[in-house]
CSV table of C-alpha atoms and ligand atoms in Angstrom, one decimal:
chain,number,residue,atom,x,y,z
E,209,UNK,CA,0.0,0.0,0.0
E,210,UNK,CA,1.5,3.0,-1.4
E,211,UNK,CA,1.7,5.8,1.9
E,212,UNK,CA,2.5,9.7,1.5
E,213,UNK,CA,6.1,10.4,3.1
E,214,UNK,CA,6.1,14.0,4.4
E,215,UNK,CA,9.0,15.7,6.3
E,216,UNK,CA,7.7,18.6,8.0
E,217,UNK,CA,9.2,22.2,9.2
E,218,UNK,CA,10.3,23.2,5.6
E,219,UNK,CA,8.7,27.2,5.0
E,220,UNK,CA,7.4,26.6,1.2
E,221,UNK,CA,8.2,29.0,-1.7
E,222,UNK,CA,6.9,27.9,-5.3
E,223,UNK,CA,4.4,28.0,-8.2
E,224,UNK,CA,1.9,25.0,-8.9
E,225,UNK,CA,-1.1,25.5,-11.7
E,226,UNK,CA,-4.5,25.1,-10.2
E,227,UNK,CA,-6.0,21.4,-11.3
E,228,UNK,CA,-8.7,21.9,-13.4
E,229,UNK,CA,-12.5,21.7,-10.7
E,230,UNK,CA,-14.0,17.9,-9.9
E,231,UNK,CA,-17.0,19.2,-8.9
E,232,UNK,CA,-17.5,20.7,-12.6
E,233,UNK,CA,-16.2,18.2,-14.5
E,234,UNK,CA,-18.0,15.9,-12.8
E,235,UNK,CA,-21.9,17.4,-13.4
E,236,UNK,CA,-20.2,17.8,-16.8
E,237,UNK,CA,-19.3,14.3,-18.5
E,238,UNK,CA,-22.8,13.3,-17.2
E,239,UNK,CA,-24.2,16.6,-19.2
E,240,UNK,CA,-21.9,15.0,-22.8
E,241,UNK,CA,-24.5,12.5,-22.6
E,242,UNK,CA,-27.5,15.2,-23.7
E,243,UNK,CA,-25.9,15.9,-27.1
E,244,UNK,CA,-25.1,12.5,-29.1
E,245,UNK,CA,-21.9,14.2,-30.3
E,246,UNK,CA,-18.2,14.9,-29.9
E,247,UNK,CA,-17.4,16.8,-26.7
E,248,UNK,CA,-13.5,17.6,-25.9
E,249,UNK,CA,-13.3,18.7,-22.0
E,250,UNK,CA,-9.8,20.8,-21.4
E,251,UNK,CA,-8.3,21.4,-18.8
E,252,UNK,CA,-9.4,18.1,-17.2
E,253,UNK,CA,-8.1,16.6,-14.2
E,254,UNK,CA,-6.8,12.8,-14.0
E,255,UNK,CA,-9.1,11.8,-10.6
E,256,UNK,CA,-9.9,9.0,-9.7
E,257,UNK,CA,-13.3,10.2,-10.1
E,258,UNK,CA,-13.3,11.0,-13.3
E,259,UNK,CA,-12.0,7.6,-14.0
E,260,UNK,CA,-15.1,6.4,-12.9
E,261,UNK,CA,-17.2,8.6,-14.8
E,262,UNK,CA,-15.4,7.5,-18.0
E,263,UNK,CA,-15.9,4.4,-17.0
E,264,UNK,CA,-19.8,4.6,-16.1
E,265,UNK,CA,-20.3,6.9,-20.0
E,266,UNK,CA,-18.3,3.3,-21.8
E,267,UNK,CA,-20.4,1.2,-19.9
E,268,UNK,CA,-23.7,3.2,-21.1
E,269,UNK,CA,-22.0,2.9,-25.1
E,270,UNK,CA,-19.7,5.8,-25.2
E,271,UNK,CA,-16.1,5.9,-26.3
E,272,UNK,CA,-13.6,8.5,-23.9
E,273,UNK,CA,-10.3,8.9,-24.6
E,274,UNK,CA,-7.4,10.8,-23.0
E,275,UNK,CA,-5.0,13.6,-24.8
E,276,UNK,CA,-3.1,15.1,-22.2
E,277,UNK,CA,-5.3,16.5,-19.8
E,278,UNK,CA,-8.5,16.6,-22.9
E,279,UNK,CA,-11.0,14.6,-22.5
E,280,UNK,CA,-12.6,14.0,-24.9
E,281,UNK,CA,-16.5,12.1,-25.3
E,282,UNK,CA,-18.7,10.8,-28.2
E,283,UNK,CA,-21.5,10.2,-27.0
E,284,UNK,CA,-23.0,9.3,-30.4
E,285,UNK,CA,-24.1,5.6,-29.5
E,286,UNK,CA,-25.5,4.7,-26.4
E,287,UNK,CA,-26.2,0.9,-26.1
E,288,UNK,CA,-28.0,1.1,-22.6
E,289,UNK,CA,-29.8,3.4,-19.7
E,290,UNK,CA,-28.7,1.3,-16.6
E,291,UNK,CA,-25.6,2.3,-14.7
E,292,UNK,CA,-23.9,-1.1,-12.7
E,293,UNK,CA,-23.7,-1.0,-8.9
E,294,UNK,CA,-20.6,-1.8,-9.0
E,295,UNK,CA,-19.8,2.2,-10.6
E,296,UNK,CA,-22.5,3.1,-8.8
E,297,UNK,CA,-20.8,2.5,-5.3
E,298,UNK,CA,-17.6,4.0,-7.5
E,299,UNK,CA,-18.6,7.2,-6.7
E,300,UNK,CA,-21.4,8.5,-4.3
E,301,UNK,CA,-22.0,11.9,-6.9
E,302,UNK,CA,-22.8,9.0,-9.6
E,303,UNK,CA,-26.9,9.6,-9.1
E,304,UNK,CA,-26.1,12.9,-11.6
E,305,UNK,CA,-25.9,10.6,-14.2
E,306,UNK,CA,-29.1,9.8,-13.6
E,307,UNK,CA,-31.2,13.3,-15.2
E,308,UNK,CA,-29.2,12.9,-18.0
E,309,UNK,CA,-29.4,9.5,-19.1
E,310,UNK,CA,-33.7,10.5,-18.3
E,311,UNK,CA,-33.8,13.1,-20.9
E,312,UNK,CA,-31.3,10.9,-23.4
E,313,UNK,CA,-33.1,7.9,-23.4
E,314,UNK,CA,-36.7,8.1,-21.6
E,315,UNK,CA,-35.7,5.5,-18.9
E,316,UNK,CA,-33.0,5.1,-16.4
E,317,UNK,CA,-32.5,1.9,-14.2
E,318,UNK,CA,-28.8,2.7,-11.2
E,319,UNK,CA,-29.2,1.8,-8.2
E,320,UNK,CA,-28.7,4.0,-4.8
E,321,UNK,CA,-25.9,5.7,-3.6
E,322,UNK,CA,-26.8,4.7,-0.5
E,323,UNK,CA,-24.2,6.4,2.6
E,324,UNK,CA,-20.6,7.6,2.5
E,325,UNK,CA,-17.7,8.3,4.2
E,326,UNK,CA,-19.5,11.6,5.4
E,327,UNK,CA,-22.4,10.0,6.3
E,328,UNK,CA,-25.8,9.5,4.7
E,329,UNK,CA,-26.0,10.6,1.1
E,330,UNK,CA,-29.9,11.0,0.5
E,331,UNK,CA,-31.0,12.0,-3.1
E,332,UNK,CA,-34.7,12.2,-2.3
E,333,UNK,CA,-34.4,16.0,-3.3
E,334,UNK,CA,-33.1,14.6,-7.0
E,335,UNK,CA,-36.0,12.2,-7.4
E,336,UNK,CA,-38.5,14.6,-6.6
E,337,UNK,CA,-37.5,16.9,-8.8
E,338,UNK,CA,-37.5,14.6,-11.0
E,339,UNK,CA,-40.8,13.4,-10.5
E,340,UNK,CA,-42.4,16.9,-11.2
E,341,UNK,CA,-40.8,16.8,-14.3
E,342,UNK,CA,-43.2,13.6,-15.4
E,343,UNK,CA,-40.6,10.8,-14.2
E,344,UNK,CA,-42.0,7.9,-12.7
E,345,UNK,CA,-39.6,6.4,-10.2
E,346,UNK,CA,-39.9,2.8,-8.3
E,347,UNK,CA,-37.3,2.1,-5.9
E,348,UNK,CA,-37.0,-1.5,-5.4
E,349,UNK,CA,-34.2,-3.5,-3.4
E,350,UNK,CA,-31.6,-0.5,-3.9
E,351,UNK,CA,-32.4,-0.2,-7.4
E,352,UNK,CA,-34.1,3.0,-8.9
E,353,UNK,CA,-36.4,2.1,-12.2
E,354,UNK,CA,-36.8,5.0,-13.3
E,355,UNK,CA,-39.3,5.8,-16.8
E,356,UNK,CA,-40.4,8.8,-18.7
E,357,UNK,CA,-42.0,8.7,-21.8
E,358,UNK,CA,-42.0,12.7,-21.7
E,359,UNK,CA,-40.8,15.0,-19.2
E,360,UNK,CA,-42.5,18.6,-19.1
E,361,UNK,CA,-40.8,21.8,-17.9
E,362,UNK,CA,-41.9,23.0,-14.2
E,363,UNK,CA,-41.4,25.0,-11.5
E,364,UNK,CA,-39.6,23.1,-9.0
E,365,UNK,CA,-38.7,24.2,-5.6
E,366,UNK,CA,-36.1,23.3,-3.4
E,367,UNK,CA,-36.3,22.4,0.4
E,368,UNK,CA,-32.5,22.7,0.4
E,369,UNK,CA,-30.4,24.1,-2.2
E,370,UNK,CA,-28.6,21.0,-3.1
E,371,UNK,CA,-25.6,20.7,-5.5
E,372,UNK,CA,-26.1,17.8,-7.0
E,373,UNK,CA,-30.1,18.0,-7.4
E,374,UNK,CA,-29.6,21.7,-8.8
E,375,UNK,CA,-27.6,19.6,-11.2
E,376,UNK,CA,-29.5,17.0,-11.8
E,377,UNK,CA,-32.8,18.7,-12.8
E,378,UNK,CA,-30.9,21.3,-14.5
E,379,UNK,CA,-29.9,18.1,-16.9
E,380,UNK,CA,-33.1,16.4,-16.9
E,381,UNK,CA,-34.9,19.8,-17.7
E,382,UNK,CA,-32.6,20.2,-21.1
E,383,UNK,CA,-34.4,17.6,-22.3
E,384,UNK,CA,-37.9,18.7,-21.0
E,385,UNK,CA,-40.6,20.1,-23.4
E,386,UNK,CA,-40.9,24.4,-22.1
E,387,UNK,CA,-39.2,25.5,-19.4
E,388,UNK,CA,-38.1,24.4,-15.8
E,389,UNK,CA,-37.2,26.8,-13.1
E,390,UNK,CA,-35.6,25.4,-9.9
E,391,UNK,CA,-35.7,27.7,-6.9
E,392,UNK,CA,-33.8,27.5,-4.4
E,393,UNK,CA,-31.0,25.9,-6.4
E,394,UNK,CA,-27.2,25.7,-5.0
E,395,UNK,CA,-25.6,28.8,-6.0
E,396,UNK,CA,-21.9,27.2,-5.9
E,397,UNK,CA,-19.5,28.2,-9.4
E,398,UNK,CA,-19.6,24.9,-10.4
E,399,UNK,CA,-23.4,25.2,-11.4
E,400,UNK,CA,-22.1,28.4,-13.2
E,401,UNK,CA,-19.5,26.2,-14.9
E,402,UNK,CA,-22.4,23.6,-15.8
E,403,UNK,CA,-24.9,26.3,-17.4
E,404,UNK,CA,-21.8,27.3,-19.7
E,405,UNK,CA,-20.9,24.1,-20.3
E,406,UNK,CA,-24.7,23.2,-21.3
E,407,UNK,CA,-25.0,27.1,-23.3
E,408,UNK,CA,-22.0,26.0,-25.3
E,409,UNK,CA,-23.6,23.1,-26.7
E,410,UNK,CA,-26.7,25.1,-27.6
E,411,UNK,CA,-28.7,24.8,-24.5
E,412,UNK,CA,-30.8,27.7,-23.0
E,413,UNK,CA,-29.8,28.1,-19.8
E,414,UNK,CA,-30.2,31.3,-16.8
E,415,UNK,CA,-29.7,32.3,-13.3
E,416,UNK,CA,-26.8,30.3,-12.5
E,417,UNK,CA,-24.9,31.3,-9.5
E,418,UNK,CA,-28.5,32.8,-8.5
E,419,UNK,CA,-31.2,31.1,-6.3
E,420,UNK,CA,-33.2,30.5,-9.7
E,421,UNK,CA,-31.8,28.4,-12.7
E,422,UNK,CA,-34.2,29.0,-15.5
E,423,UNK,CA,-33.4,25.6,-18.5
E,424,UNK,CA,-35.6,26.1,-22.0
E,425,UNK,CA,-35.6,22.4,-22.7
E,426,UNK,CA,-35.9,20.6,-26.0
E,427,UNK,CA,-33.6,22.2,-27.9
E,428,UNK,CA,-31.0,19.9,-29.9
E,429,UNK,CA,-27.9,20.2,-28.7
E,430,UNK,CA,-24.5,19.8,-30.2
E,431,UNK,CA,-21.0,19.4,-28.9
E,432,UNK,CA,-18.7,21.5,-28.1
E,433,UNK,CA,-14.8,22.2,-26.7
E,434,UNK,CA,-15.0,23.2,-23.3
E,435,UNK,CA,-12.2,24.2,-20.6
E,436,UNK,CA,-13.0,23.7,-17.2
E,437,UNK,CA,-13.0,25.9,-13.9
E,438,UNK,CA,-9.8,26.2,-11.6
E,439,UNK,CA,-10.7,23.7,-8.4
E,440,UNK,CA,-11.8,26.1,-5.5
E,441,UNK,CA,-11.0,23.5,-3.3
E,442,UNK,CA,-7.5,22.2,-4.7
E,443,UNK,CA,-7.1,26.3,-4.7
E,444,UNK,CA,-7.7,26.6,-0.8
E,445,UNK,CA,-5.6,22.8,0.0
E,446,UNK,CA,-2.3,25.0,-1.3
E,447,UNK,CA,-3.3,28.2,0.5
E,448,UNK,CA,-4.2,26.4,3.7
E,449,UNK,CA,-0.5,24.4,3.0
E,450,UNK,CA,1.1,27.5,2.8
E,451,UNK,CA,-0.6,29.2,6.3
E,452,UNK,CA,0.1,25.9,7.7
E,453,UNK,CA,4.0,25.8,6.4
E,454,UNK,CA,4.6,29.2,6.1
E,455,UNK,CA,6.4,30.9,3.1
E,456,UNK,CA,5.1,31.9,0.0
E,457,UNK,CA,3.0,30.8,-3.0
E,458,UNK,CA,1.8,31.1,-6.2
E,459,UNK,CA,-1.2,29.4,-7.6
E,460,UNK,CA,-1.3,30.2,-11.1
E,461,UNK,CA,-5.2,29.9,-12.3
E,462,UNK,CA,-6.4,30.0,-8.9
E,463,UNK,CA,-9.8,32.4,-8.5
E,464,UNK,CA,-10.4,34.2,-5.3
E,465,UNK,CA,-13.9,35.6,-6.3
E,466,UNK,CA,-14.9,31.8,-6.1
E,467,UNK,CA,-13.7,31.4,-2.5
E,468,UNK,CA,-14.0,34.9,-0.9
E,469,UNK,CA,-15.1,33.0,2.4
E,470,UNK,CA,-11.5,30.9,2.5
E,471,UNK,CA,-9.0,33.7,1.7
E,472,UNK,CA,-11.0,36.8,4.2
E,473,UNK,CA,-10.6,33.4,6.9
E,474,UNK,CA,-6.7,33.3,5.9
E,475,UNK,CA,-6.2,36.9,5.8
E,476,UNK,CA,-7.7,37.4,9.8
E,477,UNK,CA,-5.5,34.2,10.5
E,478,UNK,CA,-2.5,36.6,9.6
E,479,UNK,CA,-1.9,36.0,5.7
E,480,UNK,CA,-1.4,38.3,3.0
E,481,UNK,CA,-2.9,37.5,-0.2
E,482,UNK,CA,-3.2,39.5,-3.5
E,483,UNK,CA,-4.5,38.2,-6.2
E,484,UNK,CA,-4.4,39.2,-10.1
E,485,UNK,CA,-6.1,37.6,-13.6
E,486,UNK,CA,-3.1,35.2,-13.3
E,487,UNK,CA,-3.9,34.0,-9.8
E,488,UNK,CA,-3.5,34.0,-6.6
E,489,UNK,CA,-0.4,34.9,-4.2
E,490,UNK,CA,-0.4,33.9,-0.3
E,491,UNK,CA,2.4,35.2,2.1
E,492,UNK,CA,1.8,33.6,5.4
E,493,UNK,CA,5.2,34.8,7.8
E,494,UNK,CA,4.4,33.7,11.1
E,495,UNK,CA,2.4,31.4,12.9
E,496,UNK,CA,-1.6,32.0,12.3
E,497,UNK,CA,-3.7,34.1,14.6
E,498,UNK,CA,-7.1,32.4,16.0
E,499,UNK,CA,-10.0,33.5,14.1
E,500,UNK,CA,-13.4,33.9,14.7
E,501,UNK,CA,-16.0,31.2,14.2
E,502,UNK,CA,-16.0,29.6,10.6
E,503,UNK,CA,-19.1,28.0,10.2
E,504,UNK,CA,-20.1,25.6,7.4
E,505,UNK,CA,-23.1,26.8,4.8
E,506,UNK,CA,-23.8,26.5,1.3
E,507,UNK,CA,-22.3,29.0,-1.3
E,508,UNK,CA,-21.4,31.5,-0.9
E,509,UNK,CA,-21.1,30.7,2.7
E,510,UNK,CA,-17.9,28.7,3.7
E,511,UNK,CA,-17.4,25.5,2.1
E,512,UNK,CA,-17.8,22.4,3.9
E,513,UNK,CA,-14.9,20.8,1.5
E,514,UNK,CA,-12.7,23.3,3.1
E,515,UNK,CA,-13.3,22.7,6.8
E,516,UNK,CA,-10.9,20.0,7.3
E,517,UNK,CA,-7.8,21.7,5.7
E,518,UNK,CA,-8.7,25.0,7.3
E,519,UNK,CA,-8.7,23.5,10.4
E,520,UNK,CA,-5.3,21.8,9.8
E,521,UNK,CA,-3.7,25.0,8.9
E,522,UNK,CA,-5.1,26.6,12.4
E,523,UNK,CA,-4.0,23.8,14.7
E,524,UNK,CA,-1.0,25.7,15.5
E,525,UNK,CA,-3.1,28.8,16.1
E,526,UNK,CA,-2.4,31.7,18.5
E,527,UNK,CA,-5.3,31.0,20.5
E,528,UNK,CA,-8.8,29.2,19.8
E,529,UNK,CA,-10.9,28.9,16.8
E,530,UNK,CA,-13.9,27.3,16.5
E,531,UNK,CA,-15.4,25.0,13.6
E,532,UNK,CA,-19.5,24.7,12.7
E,533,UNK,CA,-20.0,22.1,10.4
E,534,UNK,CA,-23.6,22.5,9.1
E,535,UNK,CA,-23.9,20.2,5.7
E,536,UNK,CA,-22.4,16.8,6.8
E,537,UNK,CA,-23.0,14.9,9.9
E,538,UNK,CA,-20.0,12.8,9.9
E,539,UNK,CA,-17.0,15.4,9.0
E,540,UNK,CA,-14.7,15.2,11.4
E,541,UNK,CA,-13.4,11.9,11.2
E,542,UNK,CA,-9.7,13.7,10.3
E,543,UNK,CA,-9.6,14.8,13.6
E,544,UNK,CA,-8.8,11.9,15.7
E,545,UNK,CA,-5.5,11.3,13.1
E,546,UNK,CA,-5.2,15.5,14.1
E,547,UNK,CA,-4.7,14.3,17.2
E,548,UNK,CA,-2.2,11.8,16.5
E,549,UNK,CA,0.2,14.7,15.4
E,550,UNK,CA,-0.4,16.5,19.0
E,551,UNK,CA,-3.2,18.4,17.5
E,552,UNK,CA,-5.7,19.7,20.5
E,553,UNK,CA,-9.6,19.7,18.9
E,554,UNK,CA,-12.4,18.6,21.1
E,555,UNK,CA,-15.8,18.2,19.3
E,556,UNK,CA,-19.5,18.1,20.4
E,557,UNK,CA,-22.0,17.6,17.4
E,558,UNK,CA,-21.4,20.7,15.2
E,559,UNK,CA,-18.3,21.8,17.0
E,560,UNK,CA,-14.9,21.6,16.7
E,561,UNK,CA,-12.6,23.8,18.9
E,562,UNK,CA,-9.4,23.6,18.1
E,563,UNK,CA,-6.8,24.8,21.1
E,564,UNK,CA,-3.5,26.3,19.1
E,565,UNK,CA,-0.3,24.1,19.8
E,566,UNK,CA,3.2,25.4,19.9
E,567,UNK,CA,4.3,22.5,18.2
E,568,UNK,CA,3.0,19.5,15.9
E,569,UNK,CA,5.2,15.9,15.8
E,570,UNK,CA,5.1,13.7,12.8
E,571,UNK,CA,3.0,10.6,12.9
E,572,UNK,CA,1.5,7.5,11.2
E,573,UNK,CA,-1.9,9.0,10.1
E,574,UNK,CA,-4.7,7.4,7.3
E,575,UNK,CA,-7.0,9.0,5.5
E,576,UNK,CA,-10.5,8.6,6.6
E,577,UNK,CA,-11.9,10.6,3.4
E,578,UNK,CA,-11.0,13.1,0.3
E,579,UNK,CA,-10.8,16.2,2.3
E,580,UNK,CA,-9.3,14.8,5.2
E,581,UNK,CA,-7.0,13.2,4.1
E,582,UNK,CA,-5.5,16.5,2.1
E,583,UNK,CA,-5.7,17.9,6.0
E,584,UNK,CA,-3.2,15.7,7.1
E,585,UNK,CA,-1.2,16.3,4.1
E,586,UNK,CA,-1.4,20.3,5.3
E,587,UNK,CA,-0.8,19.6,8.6
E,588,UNK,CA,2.2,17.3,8.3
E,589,UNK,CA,3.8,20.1,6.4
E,590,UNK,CA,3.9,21.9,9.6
E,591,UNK,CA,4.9,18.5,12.1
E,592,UNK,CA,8.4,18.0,12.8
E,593,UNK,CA,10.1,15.1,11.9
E,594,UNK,CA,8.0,12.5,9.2
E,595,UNK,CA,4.1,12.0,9.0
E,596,UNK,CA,3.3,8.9,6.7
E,597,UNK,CA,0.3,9.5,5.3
E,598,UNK,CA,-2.1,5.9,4.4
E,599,UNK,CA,-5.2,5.0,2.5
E,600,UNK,CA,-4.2,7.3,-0.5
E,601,UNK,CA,-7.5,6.4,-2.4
E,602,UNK,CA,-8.8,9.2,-0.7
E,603,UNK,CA,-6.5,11.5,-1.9
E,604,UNK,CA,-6.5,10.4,-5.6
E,605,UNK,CA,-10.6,10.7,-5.5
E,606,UNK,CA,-9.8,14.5,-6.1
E,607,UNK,CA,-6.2,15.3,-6.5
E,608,UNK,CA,-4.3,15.3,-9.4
E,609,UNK,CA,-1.0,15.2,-8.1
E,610,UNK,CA,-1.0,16.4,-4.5
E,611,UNK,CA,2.7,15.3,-3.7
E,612,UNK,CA,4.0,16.6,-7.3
E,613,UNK,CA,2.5,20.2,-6.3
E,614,UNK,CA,3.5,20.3,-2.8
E,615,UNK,CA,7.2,19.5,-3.8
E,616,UNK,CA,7.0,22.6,-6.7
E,617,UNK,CA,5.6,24.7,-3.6
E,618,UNK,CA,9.1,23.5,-1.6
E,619,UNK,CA,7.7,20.7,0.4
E,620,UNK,CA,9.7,17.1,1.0
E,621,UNK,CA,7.1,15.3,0.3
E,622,UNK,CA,7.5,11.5,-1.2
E,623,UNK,CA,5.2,8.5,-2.6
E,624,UNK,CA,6.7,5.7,-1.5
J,198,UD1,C1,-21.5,18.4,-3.6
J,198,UD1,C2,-20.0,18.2,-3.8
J,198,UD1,C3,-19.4,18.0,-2.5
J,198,UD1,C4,-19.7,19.1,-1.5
J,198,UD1,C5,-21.2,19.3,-1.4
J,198,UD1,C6,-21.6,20.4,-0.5
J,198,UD1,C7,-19.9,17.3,-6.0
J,198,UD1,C8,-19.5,16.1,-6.9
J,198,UD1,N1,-19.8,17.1,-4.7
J,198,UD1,O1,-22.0,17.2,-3.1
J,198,UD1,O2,-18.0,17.9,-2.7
J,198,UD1,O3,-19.2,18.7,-0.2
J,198,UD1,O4,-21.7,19.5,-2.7
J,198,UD1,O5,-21.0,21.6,-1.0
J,198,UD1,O6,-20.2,18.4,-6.5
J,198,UD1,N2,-29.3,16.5,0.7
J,198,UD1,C9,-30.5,15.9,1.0
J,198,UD1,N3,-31.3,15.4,0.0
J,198,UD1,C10,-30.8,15.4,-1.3
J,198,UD1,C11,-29.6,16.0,-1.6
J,198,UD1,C12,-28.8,16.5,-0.5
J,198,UD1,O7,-30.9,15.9,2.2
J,198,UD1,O8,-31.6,14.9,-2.2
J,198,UD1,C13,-28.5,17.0,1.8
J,198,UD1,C14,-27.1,16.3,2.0
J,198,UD1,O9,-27.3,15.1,2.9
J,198,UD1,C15,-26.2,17.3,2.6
J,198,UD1,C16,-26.8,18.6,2.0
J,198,UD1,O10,-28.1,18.3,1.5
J,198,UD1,O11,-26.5,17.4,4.0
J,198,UD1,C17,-25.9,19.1,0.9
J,198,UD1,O12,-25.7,18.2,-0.1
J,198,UD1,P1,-25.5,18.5,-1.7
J,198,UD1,O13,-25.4,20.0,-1.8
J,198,UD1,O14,-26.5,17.8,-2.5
J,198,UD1,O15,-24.1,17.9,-1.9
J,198,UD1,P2,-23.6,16.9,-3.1
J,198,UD1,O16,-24.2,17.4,-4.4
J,198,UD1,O17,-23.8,15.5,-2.7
């Protein structure tokens, strides 16, 4: 089993390119399925996740093939509507595909998501949605049957404003006769990135980014070359690295306007950031200052993908600084490996209050999910001595190269 070698105590200094977004380019290769055409995605990130969503579009018929980091999809034959469980359990965000393959082929058959590493992953939001639409949806033994001979445009309102149901509808509703709105939809840049995506293969989509996404359905649409977002959340794992670390970095690509909430968080901890069309530049000389309360919410609010490395940047912290998780139950499983490092963090429910340490000591820590397991990676940079970092799979879910860019931002960092 492959583990994450990283010596700590070195200040970083160094340039990495932001990894093109998972989040977007997830939504995305589900969308390629609405136009029966050739689709080249730039900018792409090699993920583990995005393995599995080539490998879920060439079970459903597709072909996908790799040139450098283009993707590129025809989606001109599709042989089938049912998605294995086996992809299924693959990847929890997999029930995207499922508005997609709707409007594509009138029927759908995947079967649940079921829970993850963060707890229970419900999609009763999606199939509601997706029931006002016209779709009619037995769920049998873990299995979703899902049918619909037509799906009509709707107004469809939200209890929550979920990513992926925003997402998912948004899809389904391209291939609805008149128009959908969704209220209360996610507000979060990668449903931005979707609407473009969809607009640049000749879909009529609004409001992204607002509380209401307005699709015109039925139009034919076409393919298209599209680059993806900068990740927001590889963008705040280097920042956080660097406030953890110290030194300076340069993350070329990187968009502040998409995580306002992270760098304002970084800035009161004691960093100085500026950042330019090219990207974004974080100084961090000293060790951070405790910062008020950073409490989890949907966009713009602070993102709960970013809690965990935060937190690993702050456990050295000046003081106290609290954590409110709001969107997952189960997200601070990192904190128990934390604490193998000499961290100080006591939770109860919602709350994590992290007591700043003078020092952190290397350890043997494992990944207990995607995020967290980036957390240790940004708070080994600031342990002495060596932190061997396990359960990798985690990691590869959403990084391209974690090690690779931590050693170009001065890290000793080693795959072994
Ligand atoms: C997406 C992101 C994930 C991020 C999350 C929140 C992708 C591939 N994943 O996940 O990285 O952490 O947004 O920003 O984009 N919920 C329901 N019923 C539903 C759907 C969601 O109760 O039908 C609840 C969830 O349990 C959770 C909350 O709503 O508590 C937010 O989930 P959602 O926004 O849907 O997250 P994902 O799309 O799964």
């Amino acid at each position: 089993m492959s583990q994450l070698i990283i010596k700590g105590g070195r200040r970083l200094h160094g340039e990495v390119a932001v990894q093109g977004a998972k989040n977007s380019v997830l939504p995305i290769l589900a969308a390629t399925l609405l136009t029966s055409d050739t689709v080249a995605l730039e900018g792409c990130p090699r993920l583990r996740d995005v393995d599995a969503s080539m490998r879920i579009l060439e079970g459903l018929g597709c072909s996908v093939r790799w040139e450098g980091n283009t993707l590129t999809a025809d989606t001109s034959v599709l042989h089938q509507w049912e998605i294995s469980d086996i992809l299924m359990r693959e990847m929890r965000s997999s029930a995207v595909f499922l508005g997609a393959i709707l409007a594509r082929c009138g029927q759908a058959e995947l079967s649940y998501p079921g829970g993850c590493e963060l707890g229970p992953r419900p999609i009763d939001l999606h199939l509601a949605g997706l029931r006002e639409l016209g779709a009619e949806i037995e769920e049998c033994g873990g299995l979703l049957h899902c049918k619909a001979s037509r799906l009509r445009g709707k107004e469809i309102v939200l209890s929550l404003p979920s990513v992926g149901a925003t997402e998912n509808l948004m899809l389904a509703a391209c291939g609805a006769e008149g128009v959908t709105t969704i209220a209360n939809a996610a507000r979060e840049p990668e449903i931005v990135d979707l609407q473009e995506f969809l607009n640049a293969c000749g879909a009529r989509v609004s409001g992204a980014g607002s509380s209401t996404v307005a699709v015109e359905g039925g139009r034919k649409l076409h393919g298209c070359t599209y680059r993806v977002m900068p990740d927001r959340i590889a963008t705040a794992t280097y920042l956080c690295a660097a406030a953890s670390a110290g030194g300076e970095v340069f993350l070329r690509g990187a968009r502040e306007d998409h995580l306002a909430t992270v760098t304002a968080v970084l800035r009161e901890a004691g960093c100085t950031l500026e950042s330019d069309p090219a990207g974004i530049r974080c100084a961090c000389r000293e060790r951070p200052m405790a910062v008020r309360p950073v409490r989890t919410a949907p966009y713009p609010g602070f993102p709960t993908d970013a809690q965990a490395i935060l937190m690993a940047a702050l456990l050295r912290n000046r003081g106290t600084s609290v954590f409110e998780e709001n969107i997952f139950e189960n997200r601070y499983r990192h904190v128990d490996e934390l604490t193998r490092m000499g961290a100080r963090i006591r939770v109860s429910g919602r709350t994590a209050v992290v007591s700043g340490v003078d020092r952190l000591c290397g350890a043997a820590v494992r990944c207990t999910d995607l995020r967290g397991g980036a957390a240790l990676c940004v708070a080994a940079l600031a342990a002495e001595g060596e932190t061997q970092v396990s359960a990798l799979r985690h990691i590869d879910r959403g990084y391209e190269n974690l090690e690779q860019d931590l050693k170009a931002l001065g890290a000793d960092a080693v795959r072994t």
